[in-house]
Coordinates of C-alpha atoms and ligand atoms in Angstrom, one line a residue:
M1 CA -9.8 -0.3 0.1
C2 CA -12.8 1.3 -1.6
G3 CA -12.3 4.7 -3.3
I4 CA -14.6 7.6 -2.7
V5 CA -14.9 10.9 -4.5
G6 CA -17.2 14.0 -4.2
F7 CA -17.7 17.2 -6.0
T8 CA -19.6 20.5 -5.5
G9 CA -19.0 23.2 -8.0
K10 CA -20.1 25.6 -10.6
T11 CA -19.8 23.0 -13.4
Q12 CA -21.2 19.5 -14.0
A13 CA -20.1 17.0 -11.3
V14 CA -20.2 13.8 -13.3
G15 CA -17.0 14.3 -15.3
F16 CA -14.9 14.6 -12.1
L17 CA -16.7 11.7 -10.4
L18 CA -16.1 9.2 -13.3
D19 CA -12.6 10.3 -13.9
G20 CA -11.8 10.3 -10.2
L21 CA -13.3 6.8 -9.8
E22 CA -11.3 5.5 -12.7
R23 CA -8.1 6.8 -11.0
L24 CA -9.1 5.2 -7.7
E25 CA -10.3 1.9 -9.2
Y26 CA -7.1 0.3 -7.9
R27 CA -8.4 0.7 -4.4
G28 CA -11.3 -1.8 -5.0
Y29 CA -13.2 -2.9 -8.1
D30 CA -16.0 -5.1 -7.1
S31 CA -18.7 -2.6 -8.0
A32 CA -19.1 1.1 -8.4
G33 CA -21.7 3.9 -8.3
I34 CA -22.4 7.6 -8.3
A35 CA -25.1 9.9 -6.9
V36 CA -25.7 13.3 -8.4
L37 CA -28.2 15.9 -7.0
D38 CA -30.3 17.8 -9.5
G39 CA -33.7 18.4 -7.9
G40 CA -33.7 14.8 -6.5
L41 CA -31.0 12.2 -6.2
K42 CA -30.0 10.4 -9.4
I43 CA -28.1 7.2 -8.8
E44 CA -26.2 5.0 -11.3
K45 CA -24.5 1.8 -10.2
T46 CA -22.7 -1.1 -11.8
T47 CA -21.5 -4.5 -10.6
E48 CA -18.7 -4.3 -13.3
R49 CA -15.8 -1.9 -13.7
I50 CA -16.0 2.0 -13.9
K51 CA -15.8 1.6 -17.7
N52 CA -19.3 0.1 -17.5
L53 CA -20.6 3.1 -15.5
M54 CA -19.2 5.3 -18.2
D55 CA -21.0 3.3 -20.9
K56 CA -24.2 3.3 -19.0
T57 CA -24.2 7.1 -18.6
D58 CA -22.9 7.8 -22.1
N59 CA -19.7 9.1 -20.5
G60 CA -21.7 11.0 -18.0
K61 CA -23.6 12.9 -20.7
N62 CA -27.0 11.8 -19.3
V63 CA -26.3 12.6 -15.7
S64 CA -26.6 16.3 -14.9
G65 CA -26.0 18.1 -11.6
T66 CA -23.3 20.2 -10.1
I67 CA -22.9 18.2 -6.9
G68 CA -22.3 14.5 -6.5
I69 CA -20.5 11.6 -4.8
G70 CA -19.0 8.4 -6.2
H71 CA -17.6 5.1 -4.9
T72 CA -15.6 2.1 -6.1
R73 CA -16.0 -0.9 -3.8
W74 CA -13.9 -3.6 -2.3
A75 CA -16.6 -5.8 -0.7
T76 CA -16.4 -6.4 3.0
H77 CA -20.1 -6.8 4.2
G78 CA -22.2 -8.4 1.5
V79 CA -21.3 -9.9 -1.9
P80 CA -20.5 -7.6 -4.8
S81 CA -24.0 -6.9 -6.1
F82 CA -26.2 -4.0 -7.3
E83 CA -27.9 -3.7 -4.0
N84 CA -24.7 -3.6 -2.0
A85 CA -22.9 -1.2 -4.4
H86 CA -22.6 2.4 -3.1
P87 CA -24.0 5.1 -2.9
H88 CA -26.5 4.0 -0.3
T89 CA -29.6 6.1 0.5
S90 CA -32.1 6.6 3.3
S91 CA -35.5 5.1 2.8
D92 CA -36.9 8.6 2.3
K93 CA -34.3 9.2 -0.4
K94 CA -33.2 12.4 1.4
F95 CA -29.6 11.3 2.0
A96 CA -27.0 9.5 -0.1
V97 CA -23.7 8.2 1.3
V98 CA -20.5 6.7 0.1
H99 CA -18.3 5.0 2.7
N100 CA -14.9 3.5 3.0
G101 CA -14.1 1.6 6.2
I102 CA -16.2 -0.6 8.5
I103 CA -19.0 0.4 10.8
E104 CA -18.3 -2.2 13.5
N105 CA -21.5 -1.7 15.5
Y106 CA -23.7 -1.9 12.4
I107 CA -25.6 -4.9 13.6
Q108 CA -26.8 -3.2 16.7
L109 CA -27.7 0.0 14.8
R110 CA -29.5 -2.0 12.1
E111 CA -31.6 -3.8 14.8
E112 CA -32.4 -0.5 16.4
L113 CA -33.4 1.1 13.1
K114 CA -35.4 -2.0 12.1
A115 CA -37.3 -1.6 15.3
D116 CA -38.2 1.9 14.2
G117 CA -39.7 0.4 11.0
V118 CA -36.7 1.0 8.7
E119 CA -36.4 -1.5 5.8
F120 CA -32.9 -2.2 4.6
V121 CA -32.2 -3.0 1.0
S122 CA -28.6 -4.1 1.2
E123 CA -26.4 -6.3 3.4
T124 CA -23.8 -3.6 4.0
D125 CA -22.7 -2.0 7.2
T126 CA -22.8 1.3 5.4
E127 CA -26.6 1.5 4.9
V128 CA -27.1 2.3 8.6
V129 CA -25.5 5.7 8.0
P130 CA -28.1 7.2 5.6
Q131 CA -30.8 5.7 7.7
L132 CA -29.4 7.3 10.9
L133 CA -29.1 10.6 9.1
S134 CA -32.7 10.5 8.2
K135 CA -33.7 9.5 11.7
Y136 CA -31.7 12.5 13.2
Y137 CA -32.6 15.0 10.6
E138 CA -34.7 18.0 11.9
G139 CA -33.9 20.4 9.1
D140 CA -30.2 20.9 9.9
F141 CA -27.9 18.7 7.7
F142 CA -24.7 19.4 9.8
A143 CA -26.5 18.6 13.1
A144 CA -27.8 15.3 11.6
V145 CA -24.2 14.4 10.5
A146 CA -22.8 15.2 13.9
K147 CA -25.4 13.1 15.7
T148 CA -25.0 10.2 13.3
I149 CA -21.2 10.0 13.6
A150 CA -21.5 10.1 17.3
R151 CA -23.3 6.7 17.0
L152 CA -20.7 5.1 14.7
E153 CA -18.0 2.7 15.9
G154 CA -15.2 1.5 13.6
S155 CA -13.6 3.3 10.7
Y156 CA -15.0 5.5 8.1
A157 CA -14.5 8.1 5.4
L158 CA -17.9 9.4 4.3
G159 CA -19.2 11.6 1.6
I160 CA -22.8 12.7 2.2
L161 CA -25.4 14.5 0.2
C162 CA -28.8 15.8 1.4
T163 CA -31.5 16.8 -1.0
D164 CA -32.5 19.8 1.1
C165 CA -29.0 21.3 0.7
P166 CA -28.4 21.3 -3.1
N167 CA -24.9 22.8 -2.9
T168 CA -23.5 21.2 0.2
L169 CA -21.4 18.1 0.5
I170 CA -20.4 17.0 3.9
A171 CA -17.3 14.8 4.5
V172 CA -16.1 13.1 7.7
R173 CA -13.3 10.6 8.5
K174 CA -12.1 8.4 11.2
F175 CA -9.2 6.0 10.6
S176 CA -9.9 5.9 6.8
P177 CA -8.1 8.2 4.4
L178 CA -9.9 11.3 2.9
I179 CA -8.5 14.6 1.5
I180 CA -10.1 17.7 0.2
G181 CA -9.2 19.5 -3.0
L182 CA -9.7 23.2 -3.3
S183 CA -10.2 25.4 -6.4
D184 CA -12.1 28.5 -7.6
N185 CA -14.7 26.6 -9.5
A186 CA -15.2 23.6 -7.3
N187 CA -14.3 21.7 -4.2
Y188 CA -13.6 18.0 -4.0
I189 CA -13.2 15.1 -1.7
A190 CA -11.3 11.9 -2.5
S191 CA -9.7 8.9 -0.9
D192 CA -6.3 10.0 -2.3
V193 CA -4.7 12.7 -4.4
T194 CA -4.6 10.7 -7.6
A195 CA -8.3 11.5 -8.1
I196 CA -7.8 15.2 -7.6
V197 CA -4.4 16.1 -8.9
S198 CA -5.5 16.8 -12.5
H199 CA -8.1 19.3 -11.2
T200 CA -6.1 21.1 -8.4
K201 CA -2.9 20.9 -6.5
D202 CA -4.3 22.7 -3.5
I203 CA -5.4 20.2 -0.9
M204 CA -6.4 20.1 2.7
Y205 CA -6.0 17.2 5.1
I206 CA -8.9 16.2 7.4
E207 CA -8.1 14.7 10.7
D208 CA -10.0 11.9 12.5
G209 CA -13.3 13.1 13.9
E210 CA -13.4 16.4 11.9
I211 CA -16.3 17.4 9.7
A212 CA -15.8 19.2 6.4
V213 CA -18.6 21.2 4.9
L214 CA -18.0 21.9 1.2
T215 CA -19.9 24.2 -1.1
P216 CA -18.8 25.6 -4.5
D217 CA -17.5 28.7 -2.8
G218 CA -15.4 27.2 0.0
V219 CA -14.7 24.6 2.6
K220 CA -15.3 24.9 6.3
L221 CA -13.7 22.5 8.7
Y222 CA -15.0 21.7 12.2
D223 CA -13.6 19.7 15.1
S224 CA -15.6 17.0 16.9
D225 CA -17.0 19.7 19.3
K226 CA -18.3 21.6 16.2
N227 CA -15.8 24.4 16.6
E228 CA -14.6 25.9 13.3
I229 CA -10.9 25.1 12.6
N230 CA -8.5 27.1 10.4
R231 CA -6.3 24.9 8.4
E232 CA -3.8 26.1 5.8
P233 CA -4.1 24.2 2.5
S234 CA -1.0 22.2 1.3
V235 CA 0.2 22.1 -2.3
I236 CA 0.9 18.7 -3.9
D237 CA 4.2 18.7 -5.7
W238 CA 3.7 16.0 -8.2
D239 CA 2.2 16.1 -11.6
I240 CA -0.7 14.1 -13.0
S241 CA 1.7 12.2 -15.4
A242 CA 3.0 10.5 -12.2
A243 CA -0.4 8.8 -11.9
E244 CA -0.8 7.9 -15.6
K245 CA 0.6 4.9 -17.5
G246 CA 2.9 7.1 -19.7
G247 CA 2.9 4.7 -22.7
Y248 CA 3.1 1.5 -20.7
D249 CA 0.4 -1.1 -21.0
H250 CA 0.2 -1.5 -17.2
F251 CA 1.1 0.6 -14.2
M252 CA 3.0 -2.3 -12.8
M253 CA 5.6 -2.3 -15.7
K254 CA 5.8 1.5 -15.5
E255 CA 6.5 1.3 -11.8
I256 CA 9.1 -1.4 -12.2
M257 CA 10.9 0.8 -14.7
E258 CA 10.6 3.8 -12.4
Q259 CA 12.6 2.1 -9.6
P260 CA 16.1 3.5 -10.4
N261 CA 14.6 7.0 -10.2
A262 CA 12.4 6.3 -7.2
V263 CA 15.4 4.9 -5.3
K264 CA 17.5 7.8 -6.4
Q265 CA 15.0 10.3 -5.1
T266 CA 14.7 8.5 -1.8
V267 CA 18.4 8.2 -1.2
D268 CA 19.8 11.4 -2.8
S269 CA 17.4 13.7 -0.9
R270 CA 19.0 12.5 2.4
I271 CA 22.6 12.8 1.4
K272 CA 24.7 15.8 2.2
G273 CA 28.3 15.3 1.2
R274 CA 29.0 11.9 2.8
E275 CA 26.5 12.4 5.6
I276 CA 23.0 10.8 5.8
V277 CA 20.7 13.4 7.2
F278 CA 17.1 12.7 8.1
E279 CA 15.5 16.2 8.6
G280 CA 13.6 16.6 11.8
L281 CA 14.2 13.2 13.2
K282 CA 13.5 13.0 16.9
L283 CA 15.5 9.8 17.2
D284 CA 18.8 11.5 17.9
E285 CA 22.2 10.0 18.8
A286 CA 21.4 10.0 22.5
K287 CA 18.1 8.2 22.0
L288 CA 19.6 5.8 19.6
K289 CA 22.2 4.8 22.1
T290 CA 19.5 3.7 24.5
I291 CA 17.9 1.3 22.0
E292 CA 18.2 -2.3 23.0
R293 CA 15.8 -3.9 20.5
I294 CA 14.2 -3.1 17.2
D295 CA 10.8 -4.3 16.2
I296 CA 9.8 -4.0 12.5
I297 CA 6.1 -4.2 11.9
A298 CA 4.3 -4.3 8.6
C299 CA 2.0 -6.3 6.3
G300 CA 2.6 -8.1 2.9
S301 CA 5.5 -6.8 0.8
A302 CA 6.3 -4.2 3.4
Y303 CA 6.8 -7.1 5.9
H304 CA 9.1 -8.7 3.4
A305 CA 11.1 -5.5 3.2
G306 CA 11.2 -5.7 7.0
M307 CA 12.7 -9.2 6.8
V308 CA 15.6 -7.8 4.8
G309 CA 15.9 -5.0 7.4
K310 CA 16.3 -7.7 10.2
Y311 CA 19.4 -9.2 8.4
V312 CA 20.8 -5.7 7.7
F313 CA 20.2 -4.3 11.2
E314 CA 21.5 -7.4 13.1
E315 CA 24.6 -7.5 10.9
L316 CA 25.5 -3.8 11.1
L317 CA 24.0 -2.6 14.4
R318 CA 24.2 -5.8 16.4
I319 CA 20.8 -4.9 17.9
P320 CA 18.3 -7.8 18.2
T321 CA 15.6 -7.2 15.5
N322 CA 12.2 -8.8 15.3
V323 CA 9.9 -8.6 12.3
D324 CA 6.2 -8.9 13.0
L325 CA 3.1 -9.1 10.9
A326 CA 1.0 -6.1 12.0
S327 CA -2.2 -8.3 12.3
E328 CA -0.4 -10.6 14.7
Y329 CA 1.4 -7.9 16.7
R330 CA -1.7 -5.9 17.5
Y331 CA -3.5 -8.8 19.2
R332 CA -0.8 -10.6 21.0
N333 CA -0.1 -8.4 24.0
P334 CA 3.4 -7.5 22.7
I335 CA 6.3 -6.8 24.9
T336 CA 7.9 -3.5 24.2
N337 CA 9.1 -0.4 26.1
D338 CA 11.1 2.9 25.7
K339 CA 14.3 0.9 24.9
T340 CA 12.6 -0.5 21.8
L341 CA 12.7 1.2 18.4
T342 CA 9.5 0.2 16.5
I343 CA 9.9 0.7 12.7
I344 CA 6.6 0.6 10.9
I345 CA 6.7 0.1 7.1
S346 CA 3.7 1.0 4.9
Q347 CA 3.6 2.2 1.3
S348 CA 0.0 3.6 1.6
G349 CA 0.4 4.8 5.2
E350 CA -3.2 3.7 5.7
T351 CA -3.1 -0.1 6.3
A352 CA -5.5 -0.7 9.2
D353 CA -3.6 -3.5 10.9
T354 CA -0.3 -1.6 10.6
L355 CA -1.8 1.6 12.0
A356 CA -3.3 -0.3 14.9
A357 CA 0.0 -2.0 15.7
L358 CA 1.8 1.4 15.6
K359 CA -0.7 2.8 18.1
E360 CA -0.2 -0.2 20.3
A361 CA 3.6 0.1 20.2
K362 CA 3.4 3.8 21.0
R363 CA 0.9 3.2 23.8
L364 CA 3.4 0.8 25.4
G365 CA 6.1 3.5 25.3
S366 CA 8.2 2.5 22.3
H367 CA 9.7 5.1 20.0
T368 CA 7.9 4.7 16.7
L369 CA 9.5 5.5 13.3
S370 CA 7.5 4.9 10.2
I371 CA 8.7 4.4 6.6
V372 CA 5.8 5.6 4.5
N373 CA 5.2 6.7 0.9
V374 CA 2.1 8.9 1.2
V375 CA 2.6 12.3 2.8
G376 CA 0.1 13.1 5.5
S377 CA -1.2 9.6 5.7
S378 CA -2.6 8.2 9.0
I379 CA 0.5 6.2 9.8
A380 CA 2.8 9.1 9.0
N381 CA 0.7 11.4 11.3
A382 CA 0.6 8.9 14.2
S383 CA 4.3 8.1 14.4
D384 CA 6.9 9.8 16.5
D385 CA 9.1 10.0 13.4
V386 CA 8.5 9.5 9.7
I387 CA 11.0 8.9 6.9
Y388 CA 9.2 9.1 3.5
T389 CA 10.0 7.0 0.6
W390 CA 9.9 9.3 -2.4
A391 CA 8.5 6.6 -4.8
G392 CA 5.7 8.8 -6.2
P393 CA 2.2 7.4 -6.5
E394 CA 2.0 3.6 -6.8
I395 CA -1.1 2.6 -8.6
A396 CA -0.6 -1.1 -9.5
V397 CA -2.0 -3.2 -6.7
A398 CA 1.2 -5.3 -6.6
T399 CA 3.9 -3.1 -5.1
T400 CA 7.3 -2.8 -6.8
K401 CA 8.9 0.6 -6.4
G402 CA 7.2 0.9 -3.0
Y403 CA 9.2 -2.2 -1.8
T404 CA 12.6 -1.1 -3.2
T405 CA 12.3 2.4 -1.8
Q406 CA 11.4 0.9 1.6
L407 CA 14.6 -1.2 1.3
S408 CA 16.6 2.0 0.5
V409 CA 15.3 3.7 3.6
L410 CA 16.1 0.7 5.8
Y411 CA 19.6 0.6 4.3
M412 CA 20.0 4.3 5.0
I413 CA 18.9 3.9 8.6
A414 CA 21.3 1.1 9.1
V415 CA 24.3 3.0 7.7
W416 CA 23.3 6.2 9.6
A417 CA 22.9 4.3 12.9
A418 CA 26.0 2.1 12.4
R419 CA 28.1 5.2 12.0
L420 CA 26.7 6.7 15.2
L421 CA 27.0 3.5 17.2
K422 CA 30.3 2.5 15.7
S423 CA 28.8 -1.0 15.6
A424 CA 30.5 -2.2 12.4
D425 CA 33.8 -2.0 10.7
S426 CA 34.1 1.6 9.5
K427 CA 35.6 0.7 6.2
R428 CA 32.8 -1.6 5.4
I429 CA 30.2 1.0 6.4
E430 CA 31.9 3.6 4.1
R431 CA 32.0 1.0 1.2
L432 CA 28.3 0.2 1.9
F433 CA 27.5 3.9 1.8
D434 CA 29.2 4.2 -1.7
E435 CA 27.3 1.2 -2.9
L436 CA 24.0 2.6 -1.6
C437 CA 24.6 5.7 -3.6
R438 CA 25.1 3.4 -6.7
L439 CA 21.9 1.4 -6.2
P440 CA 19.9 3.3 -8.9
E441 CA 22.5 2.6 -11.6
L442 CA 22.8 -1.1 -10.4
I443 CA 19.0 -1.5 -10.6
E444 CA 19.1 0.1 -14.0
K445 CA 21.6 -2.6 -15.1
V446 CA 19.2 -5.4 -13.8
I447 CA 16.4 -3.9 -15.8
L448 CA 18.4 -4.3 -19.0
E449 CA 17.9 -8.0 -18.6
E450 CA 14.2 -7.5 -19.3
P451 CA 14.1 -9.2 -22.8
K452 CA 15.8 -12.3 -21.4
I453 CA 13.4 -12.5 -18.4
K454 CA 10.5 -12.1 -20.8
E455 CA 11.6 -15.1 -22.7
M456 CA 12.0 -17.1 -19.5
A457 CA 8.5 -16.1 -18.5
K458 CA 7.1 -17.3 -21.8
K459 CA 8.4 -20.8 -21.0
C460 CA 6.8 -20.8 -17.5
G461 CA 3.3 -21.5 -18.7
D462 CA 0.7 -22.2 -16.0
P463 CA 2.3 -24.8 -13.6
K464 CA 0.2 -26.1 -10.7
S465 CA 2.9 -24.8 -8.3
L466 CA 6.5 -23.6 -8.0
F467 CA 9.0 -22.8 -5.4
F468 CA 11.4 -20.1 -4.5
I469 CA 14.4 -21.0 -2.3
G470 CA 17.1 -18.9 -0.7
R471 CA 19.2 -18.4 2.4
N472 CA 19.6 -15.2 4.5
I473 CA 18.7 -12.1 2.4
D474 CA 18.0 -14.4 -0.6
Y475 CA 15.3 -16.0 1.6
A476 CA 13.8 -12.6 2.4
V477 CA 13.7 -11.8 -1.3
A478 CA 12.3 -15.3 -2.1
L479 CA 9.3 -14.4 0.1
E480 CA 8.7 -11.2 -1.9
A481 CA 9.3 -12.8 -5.3
S482 CA 6.9 -15.6 -4.5
L483 CA 4.2 -13.2 -3.4
K484 CA 4.6 -11.1 -6.5
L485 CA 4.1 -14.2 -8.7
K486 CA 1.1 -15.6 -6.9
E487 CA -0.8 -12.4 -6.5
I488 CA -0.8 -11.4 -10.1
S489 CA -0.5 -14.7 -12.0
Y490 CA -2.6 -16.8 -9.6
I491 CA 0.0 -19.6 -9.8
H492 CA 0.6 -21.2 -6.4
S493 CA 4.1 -20.6 -5.3
E494 CA 5.9 -20.9 -2.0
A495 CA 9.1 -19.5 -0.6
Y496 CA 11.3 -21.6 1.6
A497 CA 14.5 -21.1 3.5
A498 CA 16.7 -23.5 1.5
G499 CA 18.0 -25.1 4.7
E500 CA 14.4 -26.1 5.6
L501 CA 13.8 -28.1 2.5
K502 CA 14.9 -31.4 4.1
H503 CA 12.5 -30.8 7.0
G504 CA 9.4 -31.7 5.0
T505 CA 9.0 -29.5 1.9
I506 CA 11.3 -31.5 -0.3
S507 CA 8.5 -34.1 -0.5
L508 CA 6.7 -31.6 -2.8
I509 CA 9.5 -31.7 -5.3
E510 CA 8.8 -34.0 -8.3
E511 CA 9.7 -34.4 -11.9
G512 CA 9.4 -31.1 -13.8
R513 CA 8.6 -28.9 -10.8
T514 CA 10.1 -25.5 -11.2
V515 CA 12.4 -24.3 -8.3
I516 CA 13.7 -20.8 -8.5
A517 CA 16.9 -20.6 -6.6
L518 CA 18.0 -17.3 -5.3
A519 CA 21.8 -17.6 -4.9
S520 CA 23.1 -14.0 -4.8
F521 CA 24.1 -14.0 -1.1
E522 CA 27.7 -14.9 -1.8
E523 CA 28.7 -16.1 1.7
L524 CA 26.2 -18.9 1.4
F525 CA 26.4 -19.6 -2.3
D526 CA 28.0 -23.1 -1.9
K527 CA 25.3 -24.1 0.6
L528 CA 22.6 -23.0 -1.8
L529 CA 24.3 -24.8 -4.7
S530 CA 24.0 -28.0 -2.6
N531 CA 20.3 -27.4 -2.2
V532 CA 20.0 -26.9 -5.9
K533 CA 21.6 -30.2 -6.5
E534 CA 19.2 -31.9 -4.1
V535 CA 16.1 -30.6 -5.8
K536 CA 17.6 -31.4 -9.2
A537 CA 18.2 -34.9 -8.1
R538 CA 14.5 -35.2 -7.5
G539 CA 13.5 -34.0 -10.9
A540 CA 13.2 -30.2 -10.4
K541 CA 13.8 -27.8 -13.2
V542 CA 15.9 -24.9 -11.8
I543 CA 16.0 -21.3 -12.6
A544 CA 18.7 -19.4 -10.7
C545 CA 19.7 -15.9 -9.8
A546 CA 23.3 -15.2 -8.8
T547 CA 25.8 -12.4 -8.7
E548 CA 28.1 -11.9 -11.7
G549 CA 31.0 -14.2 -11.7
H550 CA 29.2 -17.2 -10.1
T551 CA 29.0 -19.1 -13.3
E552 CA 29.2 -22.5 -11.6
I553 CA 25.5 -22.3 -11.1
A554 CA 24.9 -22.4 -14.9
G555 CA 25.9 -26.0 -14.8
E556 CA 22.9 -26.8 -12.6
A557 CA 20.2 -24.4 -13.7
E558 CA 18.3 -24.2 -17.0
E559 CA 18.4 -20.4 -16.8
V560 CA 20.5 -18.0 -14.8
I561 CA 20.0 -14.3 -14.3
Y562 CA 23.0 -12.5 -13.1
I563 CA 22.9 -9.4 -10.9
P564 CA 25.8 -6.9 -10.4
K565 CA 28.2 -7.5 -7.6
T566 CA 27.6 -5.2 -4.6
D567 CA 27.7 -5.3 -0.8
P568 CA 25.8 -8.6 0.1
L569 CA 23.4 -6.6 2.3
L570 CA 22.2 -4.6 -0.7
I571 CA 21.4 -7.5 -3.0
A572 CA 17.7 -7.5 -2.1
A573 CA 17.1 -4.3 -4.0
L574 CA 18.6 -5.8 -7.1
E575 CA 17.5 -9.4 -6.9
V576 CA 13.8 -8.7 -6.5
V577 CA 13.7 -6.8 -9.8
P578 CA 14.1 -9.8 -12.2
F579 CA 11.2 -11.5 -10.4
Q580 CA 8.9 -8.5 -10.6
I581 CA 9.5 -8.6 -14.3
Y582 CA 9.2 -12.4 -14.5
S583 CA 5.9 -12.3 -12.5
Y584 CA 4.6 -9.5 -14.8
Y585 CA 5.2 -11.5 -18.0
V586 CA 4.0 -14.8 -16.6
A587 CA 0.7 -13.0 -15.7
L588 CA 0.6 -11.3 -19.0
Y589 CA 1.0 -14.5 -21.0
K590 CA -1.8 -16.0 -18.8
G591 CA -4.0 -13.1 -19.7
C592 CA -4.4 -11.9 -16.0
D593 CA -5.6 -8.5 -15.0
I594 CA -2.1 -7.4 -13.9
D595 CA -2.8 -4.0 -12.3
K596 CA -6.0 -5.2 -10.6
P597 CA -5.6 -8.8 -9.5
R598 CA -8.8 -10.6 -8.4
N599 CA -9.9 -10.2 -4.8
L600 CA -7.2 -7.6 -4.0
A601 CA -7.2 -3.9 -3.5
K602 CA -4.3 -1.5 -3.1
S603 CA -4.8 0.1 0.3
V604 CA -6.1 -2.3 3.0
T605 CA -7.9 0.1 5.2
V606 CA -10.0 -2.6 6.9
E607 CA -8.5 -5.3 9.2
Ligands
LIG701 C1 1.8 -6.9 -2.4 C2 1.4 -5.7 -1.7 C3 0.8 -5.8 -0.3 C4 1.2 -4.6 0.6 C5 0.5 -4.7 1.9 C6 0.9 -3.6 2.8 O1 2.3 -6.6 -3.7 O2 1.4 -4.6 -2.2 O3 1.3 -7.0 0.3 O4 2.6 -4.6 0.7 O5 -0.9 -4.7 1.7 O6 0.5 -2.3 2.3 P1 1.1 -1.0 2.8 O7 2.6 -1.0 2.4 O8 0.4 0.1 2.0 O9 0.9 -0.9 4.2

């Protein structure tokens, strides 16, 4: 949530700040602001989008200064308003701060500062930070920062300016993402690489509790005891085009279309001959053989990927597998131990609840393996093992390629472990392996249905509500398809295990209600067909998805999308695609803001 940027260099700061904020806008878009230092602090804010900040500043032409910070907000404390927009300043206007995260003890700090006579102008938790800086400042910027962060509880990534140090930008982080970009002419901070990659590919990661001091000539890094640390920069290996729309109207459609390639990258990079090799994995054969239970923990779509994982693991490994929402797991005194493998799934690698659940599982002795898309992210760093999805940057708030690449990794883990454990029929495993390698071309085939799906979406209109039903893996996909539709089109939709309909939900079915029946899991096709008949008998209009050859369903459904035949366990990665496309077009015809749906943000770094 929230995006932060900062710049100190030999050229004007504002160009980077506005461009960087625009690239980070997917992280939060309730309001935005910049502060540039040129003699004193110059602050520009908007309660609209970054575009408005650009208009207000004549594309930055009327803001001069070679050092600055910027912020795009996803509101937590205080409504989106001008006063609550960042940067926040101290009353004496000596310090300006941008913040991502939550200062959990802000009420106590606020009361303390109020007792000192400080007057607050915003409702935010952040404003205590510049006020504390001012309180502790005795002519040493670094010392004031160190004293201030020692008082903060919660999570933060901070970019800080001080008017007495006209070239120095200080950055700190704890449980919120922040990276540094390095170049000859300037040094940068940003919440993620998308803001930096067009300026430099040399980056440096900051760890929790470290303090980074940036000037135009270099960056110094200190640990929490103020000792200087030497850290080698890393080089980002992706190009700026990966973070641009590349001719598409929206990132979401671009990312849907990128799925065959993203899955290919994710799978192919682990295949050596017929072997699946996860480089550097600590979970070896001996450890795997001690595992008695698997817990999969994640949020949102990543949780839905985990639901698919449960069906796949239980079928192939015969190991009991639980799937947990991270926000539930972390607070329910979970039962786990060293015989449990905890798989953490997160595209961003920064989701606060998922990170906390991971730490809890680890503390309780479980072996933690994360499936993450962002290299060097907090979840990747905190896990015993990490397997990256090579999806490339995902910018649209609604995940697509993040989800399908997570599925690919889960499939790979299942095949890899089933071979070692000899827990499933070896012929099936080898066929599954072959099909896994074919997934990119199968997804490509589904994408070819786009024109037909677009026509179907045109007919959807704006119903009050609709339903997705499915059984087994179809049910897991129904959850994801339903989330996709509701988050970007704002149409209420629910996913039900088809067998549950009779236990209450069927009362919601009435004349004209759309039911989307996912019927690709062949073993249960007939059962699903019966459920379709039941809802039709009550007036529902049915859209179906089935595997090629199951034409019987065409007699019951108004529209059918067929996906290629493959191993039943793999259908999730195919079946979800038509409904990503469907949701996209339904939202487009409704005129919704597809890449930045209301109230949402890409990376949920607060709980
Ligand atoms: C929905 C979506 C979210 C995320 C969830 C977890 O389209 O993207 O539900 O899946 O917020 O995010 P990560 O995977 O970054 O932990």
